[in-house]
PDB file of C-alpha atoms in Angstrom:
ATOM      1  CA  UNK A1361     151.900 120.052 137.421  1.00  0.00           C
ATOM      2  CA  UNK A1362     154.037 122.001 134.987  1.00  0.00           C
ATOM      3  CA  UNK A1363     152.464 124.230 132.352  1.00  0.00           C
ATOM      4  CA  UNK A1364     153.014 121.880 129.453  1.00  0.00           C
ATOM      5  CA  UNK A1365     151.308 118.734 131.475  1.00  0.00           C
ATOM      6  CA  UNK A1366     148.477 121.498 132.424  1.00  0.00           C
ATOM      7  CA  UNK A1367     147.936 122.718 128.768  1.00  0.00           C
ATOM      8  CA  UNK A1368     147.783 118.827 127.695  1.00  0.00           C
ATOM      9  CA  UNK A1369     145.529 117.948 130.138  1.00  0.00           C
ATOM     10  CA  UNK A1370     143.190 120.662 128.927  1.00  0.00           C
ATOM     11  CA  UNK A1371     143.312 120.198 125.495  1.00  0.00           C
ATOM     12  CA  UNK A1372     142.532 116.509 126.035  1.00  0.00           C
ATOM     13  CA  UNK A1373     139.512 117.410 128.080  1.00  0.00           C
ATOM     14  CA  UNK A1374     137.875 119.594 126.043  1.00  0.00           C
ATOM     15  CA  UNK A1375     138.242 116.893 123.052  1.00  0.00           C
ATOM     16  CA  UNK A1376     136.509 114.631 124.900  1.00  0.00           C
ATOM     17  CA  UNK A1377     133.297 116.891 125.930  1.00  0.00           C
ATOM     18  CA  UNK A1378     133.361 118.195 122.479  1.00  0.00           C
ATOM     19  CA  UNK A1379     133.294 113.998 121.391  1.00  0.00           C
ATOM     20  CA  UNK A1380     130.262 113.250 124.260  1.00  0.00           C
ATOM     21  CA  UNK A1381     128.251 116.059 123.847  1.00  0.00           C
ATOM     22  CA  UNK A1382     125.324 115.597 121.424  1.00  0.00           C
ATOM     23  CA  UNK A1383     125.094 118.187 118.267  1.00  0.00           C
ATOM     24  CA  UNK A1384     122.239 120.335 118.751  1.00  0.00           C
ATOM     25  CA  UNK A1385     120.975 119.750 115.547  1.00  0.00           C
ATOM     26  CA  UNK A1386     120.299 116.242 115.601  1.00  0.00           C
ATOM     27  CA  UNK A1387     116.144 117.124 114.230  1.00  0.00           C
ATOM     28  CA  UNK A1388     117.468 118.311 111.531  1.00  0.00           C
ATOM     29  CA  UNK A1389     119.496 114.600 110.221  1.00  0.00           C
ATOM     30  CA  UNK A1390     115.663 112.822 110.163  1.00  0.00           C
ATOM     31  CA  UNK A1391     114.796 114.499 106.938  1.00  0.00           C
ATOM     32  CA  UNK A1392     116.853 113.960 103.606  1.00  0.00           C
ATOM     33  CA  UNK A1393     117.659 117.348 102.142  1.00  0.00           C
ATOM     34  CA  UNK A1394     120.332 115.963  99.390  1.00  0.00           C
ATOM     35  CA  UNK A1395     117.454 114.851  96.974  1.00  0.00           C
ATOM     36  CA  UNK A1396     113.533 114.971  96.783  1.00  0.00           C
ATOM     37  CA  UNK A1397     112.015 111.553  96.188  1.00  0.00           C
ATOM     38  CA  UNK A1398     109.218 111.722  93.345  1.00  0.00           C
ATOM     39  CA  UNK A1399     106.652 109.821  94.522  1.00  0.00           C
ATOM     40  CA  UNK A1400     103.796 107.908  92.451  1.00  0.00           C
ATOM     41  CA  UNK A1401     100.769 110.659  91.459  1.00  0.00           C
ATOM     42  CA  UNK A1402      98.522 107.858  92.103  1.00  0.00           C
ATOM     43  CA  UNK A1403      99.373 107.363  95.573  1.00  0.00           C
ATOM     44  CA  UNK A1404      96.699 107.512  98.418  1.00  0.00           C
ATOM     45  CA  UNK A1405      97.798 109.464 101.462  1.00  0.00           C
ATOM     46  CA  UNK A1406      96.958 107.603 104.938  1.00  0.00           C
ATOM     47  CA  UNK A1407      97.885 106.529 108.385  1.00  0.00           C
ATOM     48  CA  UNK A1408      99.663 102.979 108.764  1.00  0.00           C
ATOM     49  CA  UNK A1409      99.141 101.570 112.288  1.00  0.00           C
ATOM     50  CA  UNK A1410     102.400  98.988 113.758  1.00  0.00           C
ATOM     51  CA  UNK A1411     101.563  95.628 111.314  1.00  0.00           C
ATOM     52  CA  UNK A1412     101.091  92.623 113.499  1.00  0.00           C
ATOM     53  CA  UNK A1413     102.300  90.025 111.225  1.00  0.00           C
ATOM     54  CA  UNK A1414      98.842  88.140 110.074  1.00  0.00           C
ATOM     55  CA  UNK A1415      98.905  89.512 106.472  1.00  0.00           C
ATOM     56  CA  UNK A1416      97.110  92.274 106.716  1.00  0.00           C
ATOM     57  CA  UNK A1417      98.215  96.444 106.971  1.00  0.00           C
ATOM     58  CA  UNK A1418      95.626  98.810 108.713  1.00  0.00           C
ATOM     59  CA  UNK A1419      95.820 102.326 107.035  1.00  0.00           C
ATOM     60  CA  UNK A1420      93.237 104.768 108.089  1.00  0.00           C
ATOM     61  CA  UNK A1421      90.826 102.095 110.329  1.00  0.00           C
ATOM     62  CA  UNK A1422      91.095 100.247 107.278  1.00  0.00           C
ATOM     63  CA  UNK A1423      91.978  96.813 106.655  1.00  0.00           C
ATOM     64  CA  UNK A1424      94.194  96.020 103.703  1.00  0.00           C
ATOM     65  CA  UNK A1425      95.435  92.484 102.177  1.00  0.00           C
ATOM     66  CA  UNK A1426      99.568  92.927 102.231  1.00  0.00           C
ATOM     67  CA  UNK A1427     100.655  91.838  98.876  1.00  0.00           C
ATOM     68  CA  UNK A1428     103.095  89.146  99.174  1.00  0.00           C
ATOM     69  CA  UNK A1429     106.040  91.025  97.380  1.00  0.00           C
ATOM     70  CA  UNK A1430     105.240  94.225  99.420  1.00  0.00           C
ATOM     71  CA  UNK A1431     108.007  97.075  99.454  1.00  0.00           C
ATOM     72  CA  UNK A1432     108.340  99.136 102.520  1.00  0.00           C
ATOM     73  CA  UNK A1433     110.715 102.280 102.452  1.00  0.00           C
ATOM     74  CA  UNK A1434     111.184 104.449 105.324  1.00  0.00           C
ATOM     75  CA  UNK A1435     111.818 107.915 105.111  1.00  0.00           C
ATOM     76  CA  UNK A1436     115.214 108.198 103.938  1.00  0.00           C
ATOM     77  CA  UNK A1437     113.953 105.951 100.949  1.00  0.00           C
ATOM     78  CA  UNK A1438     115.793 102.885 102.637  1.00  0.00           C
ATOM     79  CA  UNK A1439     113.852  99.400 102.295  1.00  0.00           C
ATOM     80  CA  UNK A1440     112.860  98.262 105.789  1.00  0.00           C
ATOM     81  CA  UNK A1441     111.043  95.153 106.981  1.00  0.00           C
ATOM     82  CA  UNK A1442     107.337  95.378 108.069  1.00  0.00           C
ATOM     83  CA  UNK A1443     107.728  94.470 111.422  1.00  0.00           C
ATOM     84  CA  UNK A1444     110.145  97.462 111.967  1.00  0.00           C
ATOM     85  CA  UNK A1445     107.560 100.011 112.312  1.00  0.00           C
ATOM     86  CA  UNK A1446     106.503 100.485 115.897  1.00  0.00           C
ATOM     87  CA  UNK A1447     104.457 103.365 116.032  1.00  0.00           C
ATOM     88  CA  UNK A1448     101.514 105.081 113.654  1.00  0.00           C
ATOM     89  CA  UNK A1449     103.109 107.042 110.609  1.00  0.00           C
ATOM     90  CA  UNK A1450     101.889 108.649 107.289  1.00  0.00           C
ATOM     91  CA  UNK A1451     102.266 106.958 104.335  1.00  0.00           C
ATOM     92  CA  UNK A1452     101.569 106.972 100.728  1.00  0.00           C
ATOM     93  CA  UNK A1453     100.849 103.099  99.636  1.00  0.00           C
ATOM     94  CA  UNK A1454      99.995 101.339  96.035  1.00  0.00           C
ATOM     95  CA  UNK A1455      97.597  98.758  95.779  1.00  0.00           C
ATOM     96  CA  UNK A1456      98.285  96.041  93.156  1.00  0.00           C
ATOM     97  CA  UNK A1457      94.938  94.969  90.492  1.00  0.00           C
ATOM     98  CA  UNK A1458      93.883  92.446  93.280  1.00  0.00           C
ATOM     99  CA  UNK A1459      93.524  95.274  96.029  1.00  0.00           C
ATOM    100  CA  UNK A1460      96.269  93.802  97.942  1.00  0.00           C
ATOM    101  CA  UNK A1461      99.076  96.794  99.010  1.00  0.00           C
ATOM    102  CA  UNK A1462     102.397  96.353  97.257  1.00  0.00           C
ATOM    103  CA  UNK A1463     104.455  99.784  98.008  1.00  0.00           C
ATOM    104  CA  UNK A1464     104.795 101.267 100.844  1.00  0.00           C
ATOM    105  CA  UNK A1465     106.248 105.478 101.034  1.00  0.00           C
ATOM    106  CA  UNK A1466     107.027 106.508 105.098  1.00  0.00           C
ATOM    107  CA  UNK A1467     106.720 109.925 104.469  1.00  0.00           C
ATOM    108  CA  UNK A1468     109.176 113.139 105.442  1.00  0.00           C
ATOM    109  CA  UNK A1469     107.015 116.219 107.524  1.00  0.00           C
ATOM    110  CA  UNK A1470     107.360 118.099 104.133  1.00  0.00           C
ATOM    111  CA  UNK A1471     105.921 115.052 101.975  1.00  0.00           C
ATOM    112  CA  UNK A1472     103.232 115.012 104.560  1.00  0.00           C
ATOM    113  CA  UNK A1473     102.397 118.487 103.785  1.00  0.00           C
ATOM    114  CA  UNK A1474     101.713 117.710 100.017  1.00  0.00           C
ATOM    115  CA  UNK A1475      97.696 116.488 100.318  1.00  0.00           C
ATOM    116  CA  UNK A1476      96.737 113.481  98.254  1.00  0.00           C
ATOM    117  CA  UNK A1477      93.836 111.361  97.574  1.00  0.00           C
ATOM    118  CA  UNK A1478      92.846 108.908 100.920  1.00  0.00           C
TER     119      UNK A1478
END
């Protein structure tokens, strides 16, 4: 190989491990730092388990009717479907006038910080 095929070859190579190799930082992309979300006062704080589908939410061992125009926003404040949650996570949830819940806040580790009524 001549030097200029040897340099190229180089170069190349170290683009691509630069391209494949994950950023170290990637913890730090789960939590929005561009803007805080204000969240209702009136809130309660609790723990939503996975919803199975039958109408019904389970936040802190508790059942709850699920309202039928129900609002779920993860933690980057994106609307997301119900069924999408998989595992436990803390939440901050409205109930409507007949008891049934009708908002739905995933929250950020710092939101989680901030205690609330349960």
């Amino acid at each position: 190989m001549d030097l200029p095929t040897t340099l190229l070859y180089s170069i190349l190579s170290s683009i691509v491990e630069a391209a494949l190799t994950p950023s170290p930082d990637t913890q730090v992309l789960h939590e929005p730092m561009a803007m805080a979300r204000t969240l209702p006062e009136e809130a309660r704080q609790g723990v939503l388990q996975p919803p199975t589908g039958d109408g019904f939410l389970t936040i802190n061992g508790q059942q709850w009717p699920l309202a039928p125009t129900a609002q779920f926003r993860n933690r980057q404040n994106l609307l997301v479907l119900p069924i999408q949650i998989q595992e436990p996570v803390e939440i901050v949830y409205l109930t409507d006038a007949s008891g049934a819940i009708y908002r739905v806040w995933m929250l950020t580790p710092s939101e989680a910080s901030v205690s609330r009524p349960r």
